[in-house]
Coordinates of C-alpha atoms in Angstrom, one line a residue:
X1 CA 11.5 -39.2 -6.2
X2 CA 8.5 -37.0 -5.9
X3 CA 9.0 -37.2 -2.1
X4 CA 12.3 -35.9 -2.4
X5 CA 11.0 -33.0 -4.5
X6 CA 8.5 -32.1 -1.9
X7 CA 11.1 -32.1 0.8
X8 CA 13.4 -29.8 -1.5
X9 CA 10.5 -27.4 -2.2
X10 CA 9.9 -26.7 1.6
X11 CA 13.4 -25.3 1.1
X12 CA 11.6 -22.3 -0.6
X13 CA 10.7 -21.0 2.7
X14 CA 14.2 -20.1 3.5
X15 CA 15.4 -17.8 1.1
X16 CA 11.0 -21.1 -15.8
X17 CA 10.4 -22.1 -18.4
X18 CA 13.3 -22.0 -20.6
X19 CA 13.4 -18.4 -22.0
X20 CA 13.7 -18.1 -25.5
X21 CA 15.3 -14.7 -26.0
X22 CA 18.4 -13.4 -27.7
X23 CA 21.6 -13.5 -26.0
X24 CA 24.7 -11.6 -26.0
X25 CA 26.7 -13.8 -28.8
X26 CA 30.1 -15.4 -28.3
X27 CA 31.7 -18.8 -28.1
X28 CA 30.9 -20.6 -25.2
X29 CA 27.7 -18.7 -24.5
X30 CA 25.7 -22.1 -24.4
X31 CA 24.2 -21.5 -27.6
X32 CA 24.6 -21.1 -31.3
X33 CA 22.4 -17.8 -31.8
X34 CA 23.8 -15.9 -35.0
X35 CA 27.2 -17.7 -34.9
X36 CA 28.1 -19.1 -38.4
X37 CA 30.8 -22.0 -38.7
X38 CA 32.6 -23.1 -42.1
X39 CA 33.6 -26.5 -42.2
X40 CA 36.1 -28.0 -44.4
X41 CA 34.2 -30.8 -45.6
X42 CA 30.5 -31.6 -46.2
X43 CA 31.3 -35.3 -46.0
X44 CA 30.7 -37.3 -42.9
X45 CA 28.9 -36.1 -39.8
X46 CA 30.9 -32.9 -39.1
X47 CA 28.6 -29.7 -39.6
X48 CA 28.8 -26.4 -38.3
X49 CA 25.7 -26.7 -36.1
X50 CA 27.4 -29.9 -34.5
X51 CA 30.9 -28.2 -33.8
X52 CA 29.5 -25.1 -32.2
X53 CA 26.7 -25.5 -29.4
X54 CA 28.7 -23.7 -26.6
X55 CA 29.6 -25.5 -23.5
X56 CA 27.2 -25.5 -20.8
X57 CA 28.6 -24.8 -17.4
X58 CA 28.9 -28.0 -15.2
X59 CA 30.8 -26.9 -12.3
X60 CA 28.9 -27.2 -9.2
X61 CA 30.3 -24.2 -7.5
X62 CA 30.0 -22.0 -10.5
X63 CA 26.5 -23.1 -10.8
X64 CA 25.8 -22.6 -7.2
X65 CA 26.9 -19.1 -7.2
X66 CA 24.9 -18.2 -10.6
X67 CA 21.8 -20.1 -8.8
X68 CA 22.2 -17.8 -5.8
X69 CA 22.6 -14.5 -8.0
X70 CA 19.5 -15.1 -9.8
X71 CA 17.5 -16.0 -6.6
X72 CA 18.7 -12.2 -5.8
X73 CA 18.0 -10.8 -9.3
X74 CA 14.9 -12.6 -10.4
X75 CA 11.7 -14.0 -9.2
X76 CA 12.8 -17.5 -10.1
X77 CA 15.0 -19.2 -12.9
X78 CA 15.6 -22.6 -14.5
X79 CA 18.5 -24.6 -14.8
X80 CA 19.4 -23.7 -18.4
X81 CA 19.2 -20.0 -17.2
X82 CA 21.4 -20.8 -14.3
X83 CA 24.1 -22.2 -16.6
X84 CA 23.6 -19.4 -19.0
X85 CA 24.1 -16.8 -16.4
X86 CA 27.1 -18.6 -15.1
X87 CA 28.8 -18.8 -18.7
X88 CA 27.9 -15.3 -19.4
X89 CA 29.0 -13.6 -16.4
X90 CA 26.7 -11.2 -13.9
X91 CA 27.9 -8.1 -15.9
X92 CA 27.0 -9.4 -19.2
X93 CA 23.6 -10.8 -18.2
X94 CA 22.4 -7.8 -16.6
X95 CA 23.5 -5.6 -19.8
X96 CA 21.4 -8.0 -21.7
X97 CA 18.5 -7.8 -19.3
X98 CA 18.6 -3.9 -19.5
X99 CA 18.3 -4.1 -23.0
X100 CA 14.8 -6.0 -23.0
X101 CA 11.9 -4.0 -23.4
X102 CA 9.0 -4.2 -21.0
X103 CA 5.8 -6.2 -21.5
X104 CA 2.7 -3.9 -21.0
X105 CA 0.7 -5.7 -18.4
X106 CA -2.5 -3.4 -19.9
X107 CA -2.2 -5.5 -23.0
X108 CA -1.7 -8.9 -21.2
X109 CA -4.9 -8.4 -19.2
X110 CA -6.7 -7.6 -22.3
X111 CA -5.4 -10.2 -24.4
X112 CA -6.4 -12.9 -21.8
X113 CA -9.8 -11.5 -21.7
X114 CA -10.1 -12.1 -25.4
X115 CA -9.3 -15.6 -25.3
X116 CA -10.5 -16.8 -22.1
X117 CA -13.8 -14.6 -21.5
X118 CA -15.9 -16.6 -24.2
X119 CA -14.8 -20.0 -23.2
X120 CA -15.9 -19.1 -19.6
X121 CA -19.2 -18.0 -20.8
X122 CA -20.0 -20.7 -23.1
X123 CA -23.7 -21.8 -22.9
X124 CA -24.3 -18.8 -21.1
X125 CA -25.6 -15.3 -22.0
X126 CA -22.3 -13.3 -22.7
X127 CA -22.0 -10.4 -20.5
X128 CA -21.8 -7.0 -22.3
X129 CA -18.6 -5.5 -22.9
X130 CA -18.6 -2.1 -20.7
X131 CA -15.9 0.3 -20.3
X132 CA -14.2 -1.5 -17.3
X133 CA -12.2 -4.9 -17.2
X134 CA -12.2 -6.7 -13.9
X135 CA -8.8 -6.7 -11.9
X136 CA -9.1 -10.7 -12.3
X137 CA -7.9 -10.3 -15.8
X138 CA -5.0 -8.2 -14.5
X139 CA -4.0 -11.3 -12.1
X140 CA -4.4 -13.7 -15.1
X141 CA -2.2 -11.4 -17.1
X142 CA 0.5 -11.0 -14.4
X143 CA 1.3 -14.7 -13.7
X144 CA 1.1 -15.5 -17.5
X145 CA 3.7 -12.8 -18.4
X146 CA 6.0 -13.5 -15.4
X147 CA 6.1 -17.2 -16.4
X148 CA 6.9 -16.4 -20.2
X149 CA 8.6 -13.1 -20.3
X150 CA 12.5 -13.0 -20.4
X151 CA 12.9 -9.7 -18.6
X152 CA 13.7 -11.6 -15.4
X153 CA 15.6 -8.6 -13.7
X154 CA 12.7 -5.9 -14.8
X155 CA 10.2 -8.3 -13.2
X156 CA 12.0 -8.4 -10.0
X157 CA 12.5 -4.5 -10.0
X158 CA 8.9 -3.8 -10.8
X159 CA 7.6 -6.2 -8.1
X160 CA 10.1 -4.7 -5.6
X161 CA 8.9 -1.2 -6.4
X162 CA 5.2 -2.3 -6.2
X163 CA 6.0 -3.1 -2.5
X164 CA 7.2 0.3 -2.0
X165 CA 4.9 2.6 -3.8
X166 CA 1.8 0.5 -2.9
X167 CA -1.7 0.7 -4.4
X168 CA -4.5 -2.2 -4.1
X169 CA -7.6 -3.1 -5.6
X170 CA -9.5 -3.0 -2.3
X171 CA -12.2 -0.6 -3.5
X172 CA -15.2 -1.4 -5.7
X173 CA -13.7 0.9 -8.2
X174 CA -10.5 -0.6 -8.5
X175 CA -11.9 -4.2 -8.6
X176 CA -14.3 -3.1 -11.2
X177 CA -11.6 -1.2 -13.3
X178 CA -8.6 -3.4 -13.2
X179 CA -6.9 -1.2 -15.9
X180 CA -5.9 1.1 -13.0
X181 CA -4.0 -1.4 -11.1
X182 CA -2.4 -2.8 -14.7
X183 CA -1.4 0.9 -15.9
X184 CA 0.2 1.5 -12.6
X185 CA 2.2 -1.6 -12.8
X186 CA 3.2 -0.6 -16.4
X187 CA 4.5 2.4 -15.0
X188 CA 6.7 1.0 -12.5
X189 CA 7.9 -1.6 -15.3
X190 CA 8.9 1.3 -17.5
X191 CA 10.8 3.0 -14.8
X192 CA 12.5 0.0 -13.4
X193 CA 15.8 1.0 -15.4
X194 CA 15.3 4.5 -15.4
X195 CA 15.7 7.4 -12.9
X196 CA 14.1 7.9 -9.5
X197 CA 12.7 11.5 -10.1
X198 CA 10.8 10.4 -13.3
X199 CA 9.4 7.4 -11.4
X200 CA 8.2 9.5 -8.5
X201 CA 6.4 12.0 -10.7
X202 CA 4.8 9.4 -12.6
X203 CA 3.5 7.7 -9.3
X204 CA 2.2 11.2 -8.1
X205 CA 0.2 11.8 -11.2
X206 CA -1.0 8.2 -11.6
X207 CA -5.0 8.0 -11.2
X208 CA -4.5 4.6 -9.5
X209 CA -2.4 6.3 -6.8
X210 CA -4.6 9.3 -6.7
X211 CA -7.7 7.3 -6.0
X212 CA -5.8 5.2 -3.3
X213 CA -4.2 8.1 -1.3
X214 CA -6.9 10.6 -2.3
X215 CA -5.2 13.3 -3.9
X216 CA -7.4 13.0 -7.1
X217 CA -10.1 15.8 -7.0
X218 CA -8.3 17.4 -4.0
X219 CA -9.3 21.0 -3.8
X220 CA -7.6 24.1 -2.4
X221 CA -8.8 25.2 1.1
X222 CA -12.1 26.6 1.1
X223 CA -12.4 28.0 4.8
X224 CA -16.3 29.1 4.3
X225 CA -17.4 25.6 3.5
X226 CA -14.6 23.9 6.1
X227 CA -12.7 22.3 3.3
X228 CA -9.1 21.6 3.9
X229 CA -6.7 19.7 1.3
X230 CA -6.3 16.0 1.9
X231 CA -3.1 15.1 3.6
X232 CA -2.9 11.7 2.8
X233 CA -0.7 11.7 -0.1
X234 CA 1.4 14.5 1.3
X235 CA 2.4 12.4 4.5
X236 CA 3.1 9.1 2.5
X237 CA 5.1 10.6 -0.2
X238 CA 7.3 11.5 2.3
X239 CA 7.2 8.8 5.0
X240 CA 7.2 5.9 2.3
X241 CA 8.1 7.2 -1.1
X242 CA 11.2 9.2 -0.5
X243 CA 12.9 10.5 2.7
X244 CA 11.2 8.5 5.6
X245 CA 10.6 9.3 9.1
X246 CA 14.0 10.2 10.5
X247 CA 17.1 12.2 9.1
X248 CA 19.7 9.6 7.9
X249 CA 23.3 9.7 7.4
X250 CA 24.5 8.4 3.8
X251 CA 25.1 5.0 5.3
X252 CA 21.7 4.5 6.5
X253 CA 22.2 5.1 10.1
X254 CA 20.0 7.9 11.8
X255 CA 21.3 11.3 12.9
X256 CA 21.3 12.6 16.2
X257 CA 20.6 15.8 17.8
X258 CA 22.7 17.5 20.6
X259 CA 20.5 15.9 23.0
X260 CA 21.1 12.4 21.4
X261 CA 17.9 12.1 19.9
X262 CA 16.7 10.9 16.3
X263 CA 15.7 13.8 14.3
X264 CA 12.3 13.7 12.4
X265 CA 12.2 14.5 8.5
X266 CA 9.1 16.4 8.8
X267 CA 6.4 17.9 11.2
X268 CA 2.7 18.2 10.8
X269 CA 3.1 21.6 9.5
X270 CA 5.3 20.3 6.7
X271 CA 2.5 18.0 6.0
X272 CA 0.1 20.9 5.7
X273 CA 2.4 22.6 3.2
X274 CA 2.9 19.7 1.3
X275 CA -0.7 19.0 0.8
X276 CA -1.4 22.4 -0.6
X277 CA 1.1 21.3 -3.4
X278 CA -1.1 18.3 -4.7
X279 CA -4.3 20.3 -5.0
X280 CA -6.1 20.5 -8.4
X281 CA -5.2 17.1 -9.8
X282 CA -8.0 15.3 -11.6
X283 CA -9.2 13.5 -14.6
X284 CA -6.5 13.5 -17.2
X285 CA -8.5 11.5 -20.0
X286 CA -9.2 13.2 -23.3
X287 CA -12.7 14.4 -22.2
X288 CA -12.1 14.8 -18.5
X289 CA -13.4 17.1 -16.2
X290 CA -12.8 18.1 -12.5
X291 CA -15.0 15.8 -10.4
X292 CA -15.4 13.3 -13.0
X293 CA -14.1 9.7 -12.9
X294 CA -11.7 8.8 -15.8
X295 CA -14.3 6.6 -17.8
X296 CA -14.7 6.8 -21.4
X297 CA -15.7 4.6 -24.4
X298 CA -12.1 3.6 -24.8
X299 CA -11.3 0.8 -22.4
X300 CA -7.7 0.9 -22.7
X301 CA -7.4 4.6 -21.5
X302 CA -9.8 4.5 -18.4
X303 CA -7.7 5.0 -15.2
X304 CA -4.5 5.0 -17.0
X305 CA -4.0 8.5 -18.5
X306 CA -1.9 10.9 -15.9
X307 CA -3.8 13.2 -13.8
X308 CA -3.9 16.7 -15.2
X309 CA -3.9 20.1 -13.3
X310 CA -7.0 22.2 -12.8
X311 CA -5.8 25.4 -11.9
X312 CA -8.9 26.7 -10.4
X313 CA -8.6 24.2 -7.7
X314 CA -5.1 24.7 -6.9
X315 CA -3.8 26.4 -4.0
X316 CA -1.7 29.1 -5.4
X317 CA -0.2 30.4 -2.2
X318 CA 3.3 30.4 -1.1
X319 CA 4.4 26.8 0.2
X320 CA 7.2 26.4 2.7
X321 CA 8.7 22.9 2.2
X322 CA 11.5 21.2 3.8
X323 CA 14.9 22.9 5.2
X324 CA 13.5 26.3 4.2
X325 CA 12.7 25.4 0.5
X326 CA 10.0 27.9 -1.1
X327 CA 7.6 27.6 -3.5
X328 CA 6.4 31.2 -4.6
X329 CA 2.9 32.3 -4.6
X330 CA 0.9 32.4 -8.0
X331 CA 3.1 29.9 -9.3
X332 CA 1.0 27.1 -11.6
X333 CA 0.2 24.1 -10.0
X334 CA 2.3 21.6 -12.3
X335 CA 5.3 23.6 -11.7
X336 CA 4.7 23.4 -7.8
X337 CA 4.4 19.4 -8.2
X338 CA 7.5 19.1 -10.4
X339 CA 9.6 21.6 -8.2
X340 CA 8.3 19.3 -5.3
X341 CA 9.4 16.2 -7.1
X342 CA 13.0 17.6 -7.6
X343 CA 13.0 18.8 -3.8
X344 CA 12.0 15.2 -2.4
X345 CA 14.2 13.5 -5.0
X346 CA 17.4 15.4 -3.9
X347 CA 16.7 15.3 -0.4
X348 CA 19.8 13.9 1.3
X349 CA 17.6 11.2 3.1
X350 CA 16.2 9.6 -0.3
X351 CA 19.4 8.2 -1.6
X352 CA 19.9 5.9 1.5
X353 CA 16.4 5.4 2.1
X354 CA 15.6 4.1 -1.1
X355 CA 18.7 2.4 -1.6
X356 CA 18.2 0.4 1.8
X357 CA 14.7 -0.6 0.5
X358 CA 15.8 -2.1 -2.6
X359 CA 18.6 -4.0 -0.9
X360 CA 16.1 -5.5 1.5
X361 CA 14.0 -6.6 -1.6
X362 CA 16.8 -7.9 -3.7
X363 CA 19.5 -9.3 -1.3
X364 CA 19.2 -9.1 2.5
X365 CA 17.1 -7.8 5.2
X366 CA 20.0 -6.7 7.2
X367 CA 22.5 -4.9 4.9
X368 CA 25.7 -3.2 6.4
X369 CA 26.2 0.6 6.8
X370 CA 28.9 0.3 4.2
X371 CA 26.7 -1.7 1.9
X372 CA 24.0 0.8 2.1
X373 CA 26.7 3.7 1.9
X374 CA 28.2 2.3 -1.6
X375 CA 24.7 1.7 -3.0
X376 CA 23.3 5.3 -2.1
X377 CA 26.6 6.6 -3.8
X378 CA 25.4 5.4 -7.2
X379 CA 21.9 6.8 -6.6
X380 CA 21.7 9.9 -8.7
X381 CA 17.8 10.9 -9.0
X382 CA 17.8 12.9 -12.1
X383 CA 20.2 10.8 -14.1
X384 CA 19.0 8.8 -17.1
X385 CA 18.8 5.4 -16.5
X386 CA 20.4 5.5 -13.0
X387 CA 18.6 2.8 -11.7
X388 CA 20.6 0.4 -13.7
X389 CA 23.6 1.7 -11.9
X390 CA 22.0 1.0 -8.5
X391 CA 21.1 -2.4 -9.5
X392 CA 24.4 -3.3 -10.3
X393 CA 25.6 -1.8 -7.0
X394 CA 23.1 -4.0 -5.0
X395 CA 23.6 -7.1 -6.9
X396 CA 27.5 -7.1 -7.6
X397 CA 28.5 -5.7 -4.2
X398 CA 31.0 -7.8 -2.5
X399 CA 28.7 -8.4 0.4
X400 CA 26.0 -9.9 -1.8
X401 CA 28.6 -12.0 -3.9
X402 CA 30.6 -13.4 -1.4
X403 CA 28.7 -16.3 0.7
X404 CA 30.7 -17.6 3.9
X405 CA 28.1 -18.9 6.1
X406 CA 29.0 -19.0 10.0
X407 CA 26.8 -19.0 13.2
X408 CA 27.2 -15.2 13.2
X409 CA 26.3 -14.6 9.3
X410 CA 23.4 -12.6 8.9
X411 CA 23.2 -12.0 5.5
X412 CA 20.2 -13.2 3.2
X413 CA 16.1 -12.9 3.7
X414 CA 13.2 -15.1 3.8
X415 CA 11.3 -15.8 0.3
X416 CA 8.0 -14.2 0.7
X417 CA 5.1 -16.3 -0.8
X418 CA 4.8 -14.7 -4.3
X419 CA 8.6 -15.3 -4.8
X420 CA 8.4 -18.9 -3.7
X421 CA 5.6 -19.6 -6.1
X422 CA 7.3 -18.1 -9.1
X423 CA 10.7 -20.1 -7.9
X424 CA 8.5 -23.3 -8.0
X425 CA 6.5 -22.8 -11.3
X426 CA 10.0 -21.4 -13.2
X427 CA 12.2 -24.0 -11.7
X428 CA 10.8 -27.0 -13.8
X429 CA 9.2 -26.7 -17.4
X430 CA 5.2 -26.4 -17.0
X431 CA 3.0 -27.4 -19.7
X432 CA 0.8 -24.7 -21.4
X433 CA -2.7 -24.6 -22.7
X434 CA -3.6 -24.9 -26.4
X435 CA -3.2 -21.1 -26.6
X436 CA 0.3 -21.3 -25.2
X437 CA -0.9 -19.4 -22.1
X438 CA -1.0 -20.0 -18.2
X439 CA -4.2 -19.3 -17.2
X440 CA -3.5 -19.1 -13.4
X441 CA -5.0 -16.4 -11.2
X442 CA -3.9 -18.0 -8.1
X443 CA -6.6 -16.3 -5.6
X444 CA -6.3 -19.6 -3.7
X445 CA -2.6 -19.3 -2.9
X446 CA -3.0 -15.5 -2.3
X447 CA -5.7 -16.4 0.4
X448 CA -3.7 -18.7 2.3
X449 CA -0.4 -17.1 2.1
X450 CA -1.3 -13.6 2.9
X451 CA 0.4 -12.1 -0.4
X452 CA -0.9 -11.7 -4.0
X453 CA 0.3 -8.9 -6.2
X454 CA -2.0 -5.9 -6.0
X455 CA -3.8 -7.0 -2.9
X456 CA -1.5 -5.4 -0.1
X457 CA -3.9 -4.6 2.9
X458 CA -2.7 -0.9 3.0
X459 CA 0.1 1.3 1.7
X460 CA 2.3 -0.1 4.2
X461 CA 2.4 -3.0 2.0
X462 CA 2.1 -6.7 3.2
X463 CA 5.0 -6.4 5.9
X464 CA 7.1 -3.3 7.3
X465 CA 10.6 -3.2 6.6
X466 CA 11.4 -2.9 10.5
X467 CA 9.4 -5.8 11.4
X468 CA 11.5 -8.4 13.7
X469 CA 10.1 -11.7 14.9
X470 CA 10.3 -12.3 18.5
X471 CA 13.3 -14.5 19.4
X472 CA 17.0 -14.1 18.5
X473 CA 16.4 -11.8 15.6
X474 CA 14.4 -9.4 17.7
X475 CA 17.0 -9.8 20.6
X476 CA 19.9 -9.1 18.5
X477 CA 18.6 -6.1 16.7
X478 CA 18.0 -7.6 13.5
X479 CA 15.1 -7.3 11.2
X480 CA 13.2 -9.9 9.1
X481 CA 10.4 -8.2 7.3
X482 CA 8.7 -11.3 5.4
X483 CA 8.3 -13.1 8.5
X484 CA 5.4 -10.6 9.5
X485 CA 2.9 -12.7 6.8
X486 CA 4.4 -16.3 8.0
X487 CA 2.6 -18.3 10.5
X488 CA 2.2 -21.9 10.7
X489 CA -0.8 -22.1 8.6
X490 CA 0.5 -20.7 5.5
X491 CA 4.0 -22.3 6.3
X492 CA 2.4 -26.0 6.2
X493 CA 0.1 -24.6 3.5
X494 CA 3.0 -24.2 1.0
X495 CA 4.0 -27.6 1.7
X496 CA 0.8 -29.2 1.1
X497 CA 0.2 -27.0 -2.1
X498 CA 3.6 -28.6 -3.4
X499 CA 2.6 -32.2 -2.0
X500 CA -0.7 -31.5 -4.2
X501 CA 1.1 -30.5 -7.3
X502 CA 4.1 -32.9 -7.2
X503 CA 2.7 -36.0 -5.8
X504 CA -1.0 -36.0 -6.4
X505 CA -0.5 -34.1 -9.8
X506 CA -3.3 -31.9 -9.2
X507 CA -2.8 -29.0 -11.9
X508 CA -2.1 -25.6 -11.2
X509 CA -5.0 -22.8 -11.3
X510 CA -7.5 -24.9 -9.6
X511 CA -9.6 -23.6 -6.7
X512 CA -8.6 -24.6 -3.3
X513 CA -11.9 -26.1 -2.3
X514 CA -11.0 -30.0 -1.9
X515 CA -14.2 -31.1 -2.8
X516 CA -14.4 -29.0 -6.0
X517 CA -10.9 -30.2 -6.8
X518 CA -11.7 -33.9 -6.4
X519 CA -14.6 -33.5 -8.6
X520 CA -13.3 -31.2 -11.6
X521 CA -10.0 -33.6 -11.8
X522 CA -12.2 -36.5 -12.5
X523 CA -13.8 -34.4 -15.5
X524 CA -11.8 -34.9 -18.9
X525 CA -13.0 -31.5 -20.0
X526 CA -11.5 -29.7 -17.1
X527 CA -8.4 -31.7 -17.4
X528 CA -8.2 -30.3 -21.0
X529 CA -8.9 -26.6 -19.6
X530 CA -6.2 -26.8 -16.8
X531 CA -3.4 -28.5 -18.3
X532 CA -0.6 -26.7 -16.2
X533 CA 1.5 -29.6 -15.1
X534 CA 5.3 -29.6 -14.3
X535 CA 7.6 -31.9 -16.2
X536 CA 10.2 -33.7 -14.2
X537 CA 11.8 -35.6 -16.8
X538 CA 15.4 -34.4 -16.2
X539 CA 15.0 -35.1 -12.6
X540 CA 13.6 -38.6 -13.1
X541 CA 16.4 -39.4 -15.5
X542 CA 18.7 -39.0 -12.4
X543 CA 16.6 -41.4 -9.8
X544 CA 19.5 -43.9 -10.2
X545 CA 22.0 -41.3 -9.4
X546 CA 20.8 -40.1 -6.1
X547 CA 24.0 -37.8 -5.5
X548 CA 23.6 -36.2 -8.8
X549 CA 19.8 -35.8 -8.3
X550 CA 20.1 -33.9 -5.1
X551 CA 23.0 -31.8 -6.4
X552 CA 20.7 -30.7 -9.1
X553 CA 17.7 -29.9 -6.8
X554 CA 20.3 -28.2 -4.7
X555 CA 21.2 -25.8 -7.6
X556 CA 17.6 -25.5 -8.6
X557 CA 15.9 -25.0 -5.4
X558 CA 18.5 -24.2 -2.7
X559 CA 20.9 -22.1 -4.6
X560 CA 23.6 -24.3 -3.7
X561 CA 23.7 -23.8 -0.2
X562 CA 22.7 -27.3 1.2
X563 CA 25.5 -28.5 3.7
X564 CA 27.2 -32.1 2.9
X565 CA 25.6 -33.7 6.0
X566 CA 22.2 -32.6 4.7
X567 CA 22.9 -33.9 1.2
X568 CA 24.2 -37.2 2.7
X569 CA 21.0 -37.8 4.9
X570 CA 18.9 -37.2 1.5
X571 CA 20.7 -39.5 -0.6

């Protein structure tokens, strides 16, 4: 059976724990939360509890469709969640998800440090607690929260946004002060179901983004000292965060000029004008000042408080933005920025550009023009909670929900490494440690696959949306962005990792050094410290019914897309 599981896990290349949270309550919802039943007699075995336990969906086609929906809408789900979603319906499931509050990553990293730092330092002189908390604790909190929190749709949206609005921990400062990355991720999570304009404003004022794209301590021009405003953020906020490089129609297709050429959205002069807008921002902390790093004795606010405007360093000249929009001279700096946010948010390119980017992260690398047009039609950047409507348009669109694979079928996408790993971890129950946590930083996995949250090599993310691998995909004019970080080494590495966890039963969270792994797995103390092993009890009960076992694994790991011939070979 273990070999069969390894075979199934390999399928993760091509495309939870049971979450305990309140569901909408109705008969047949698959649970008995807040449902009271009065029985006519207390005698015998009849009780209210026994007569109203819902009816989990068993129909294979319904489960397959729900599994496919959750593969698009989440970073992984277990069998119970698939059954529940099939019973609830997708609209109800999404409304329930919208109502769940975000989990603060900043709180999670501090909680993990409080628990595990003394354990790691046992027998050694404890390090003095300073104003910083290393980014390693962000990664520990991130994986723990994603394995325990029920806000599955928000997790997927925040993760997707983190690959559009990219920061990383590549500098010593960002690595030492993990608060910056955690605070930025919380910013994305808070805005995940909000509106685009507020999101773009928060991103612009984030100190993590300010340091990453160098508009923190960005002064106005000083010709005498040969100082010019930094243009980095001015360029990327247009190219990557809002309007893209080329003028677009509402369906995402590029506009053409009178000569049949693509029309650029901005020029170098436009970048220069926008750079003047983003001058004067610096330390937003309570005791901050221009030119100072956002570091105080309050560890929870360092590199988290939004940047504030220092007027003496802001360029107060007139600024001409896109399509002749003008910001008047002698306007205060924050008004300049807020008006620029409105300008970019309401630009005709932003709706199709951002809509297509989200579609590519959620459902398919090659959406049709109609799909983009319909999603962009729901994109209203200043409307409260508009991302909820955008997500509905993406996930409930007929193009996403109807699955009819043929030789010319191009819908779908490659699962990227982080998503593959979380799908595996969430598919089967995973034992926690004595603190009911998962202390798993997974740096080894990041090193071997080329992807770990917060470690994109540049502002262009781990892969670019236009990447097309050589061969049929490129020849046919399609794209497959995630293939940019797929190679023979990490593809085989995933299979080897699954084999280690499933067959050899090596616990998750151990270092990838084989000698080290062999050494510590024989040490009982380390076995207690790394108890994170998956439970395949449900699957093992089906070993005498191979058809049922393959059907279950098809739902869990292949979203019900295995063909009958493939199932027959496996059985």
